[in-house]
Short mmCIF file of C-alpha atoms in Angstrom, two decimals:
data_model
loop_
_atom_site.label_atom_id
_atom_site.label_comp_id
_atom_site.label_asym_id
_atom_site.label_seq_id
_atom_site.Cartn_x
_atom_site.Cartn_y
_atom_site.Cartn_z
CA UNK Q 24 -4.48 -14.36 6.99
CA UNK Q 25 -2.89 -15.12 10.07
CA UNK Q 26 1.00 -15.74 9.78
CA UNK Q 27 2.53 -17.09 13.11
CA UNK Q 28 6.11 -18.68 11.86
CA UNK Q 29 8.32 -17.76 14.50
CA UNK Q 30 10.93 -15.46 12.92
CA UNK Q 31 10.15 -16.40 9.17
CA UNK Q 32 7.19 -14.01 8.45
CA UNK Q 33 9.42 -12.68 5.91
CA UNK Q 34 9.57 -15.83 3.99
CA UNK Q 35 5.85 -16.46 4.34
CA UNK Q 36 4.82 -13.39 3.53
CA UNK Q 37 7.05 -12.82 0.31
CA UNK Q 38 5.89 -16.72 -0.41
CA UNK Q 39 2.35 -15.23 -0.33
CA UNK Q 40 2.71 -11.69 -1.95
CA UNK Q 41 0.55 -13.38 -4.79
CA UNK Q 42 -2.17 -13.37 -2.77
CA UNK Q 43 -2.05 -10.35 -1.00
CA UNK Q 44 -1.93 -8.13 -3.92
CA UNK Q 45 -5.14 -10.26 -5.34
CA UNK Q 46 -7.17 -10.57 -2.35
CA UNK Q 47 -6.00 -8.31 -0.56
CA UNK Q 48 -6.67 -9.99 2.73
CA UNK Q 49 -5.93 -8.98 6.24
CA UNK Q 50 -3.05 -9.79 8.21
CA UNK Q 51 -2.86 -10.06 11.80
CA UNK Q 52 1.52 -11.10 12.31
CA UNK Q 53 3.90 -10.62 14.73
CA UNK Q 54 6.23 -7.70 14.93
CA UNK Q 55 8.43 -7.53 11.53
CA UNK Q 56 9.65 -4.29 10.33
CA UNK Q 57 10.51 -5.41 6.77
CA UNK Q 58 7.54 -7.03 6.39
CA UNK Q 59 5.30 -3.73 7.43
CA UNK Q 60 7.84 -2.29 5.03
CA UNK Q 61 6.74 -4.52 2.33
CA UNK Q 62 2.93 -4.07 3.34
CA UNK Q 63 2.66 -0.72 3.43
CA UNK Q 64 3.86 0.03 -0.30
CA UNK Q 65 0.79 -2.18 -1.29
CA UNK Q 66 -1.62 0.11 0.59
CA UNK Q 67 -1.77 -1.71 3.82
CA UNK Q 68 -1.86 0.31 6.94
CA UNK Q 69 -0.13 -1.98 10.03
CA UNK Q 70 -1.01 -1.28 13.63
CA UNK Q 71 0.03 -3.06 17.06
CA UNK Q 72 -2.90 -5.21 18.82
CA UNK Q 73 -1.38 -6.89 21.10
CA UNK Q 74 2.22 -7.01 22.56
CA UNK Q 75 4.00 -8.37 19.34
CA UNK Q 76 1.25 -8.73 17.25
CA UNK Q 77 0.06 -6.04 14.27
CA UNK Q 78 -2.88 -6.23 12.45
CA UNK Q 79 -2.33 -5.07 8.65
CA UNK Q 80 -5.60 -3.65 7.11
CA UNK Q 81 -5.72 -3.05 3.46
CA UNK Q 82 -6.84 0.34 2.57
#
């Protein structure tokens, strides 16, 4: 799941939390502390691939 909102991957993600903790899919989103934050509790591990970019694995 690629989320690419410009400054709303919050909204998205929280929008999509449904999902995630069904299918558990990977992420690939720009930088967003809160929503690593909100990740990470669900057993994703988040690490930087590019400049501003983080890919969130599930684990």
């Amino acid at each position: 799941m690629k989320i690419d909102v410009e400054k709303h991957e919050m909204e998205a993600l929280e929008g999509a939390l449904e999902t995630v903790r069904r299918d558990r899919p990977v992420i690939i989103m720009e930088d967003q502390v809160h929503a690593r934050d909100l990740l990470e509790p669900l057993g994703y591990r988040c690490r930087r691939i590019a400049l501003v970019d983080f890919l969130c694995l599930p684990a």
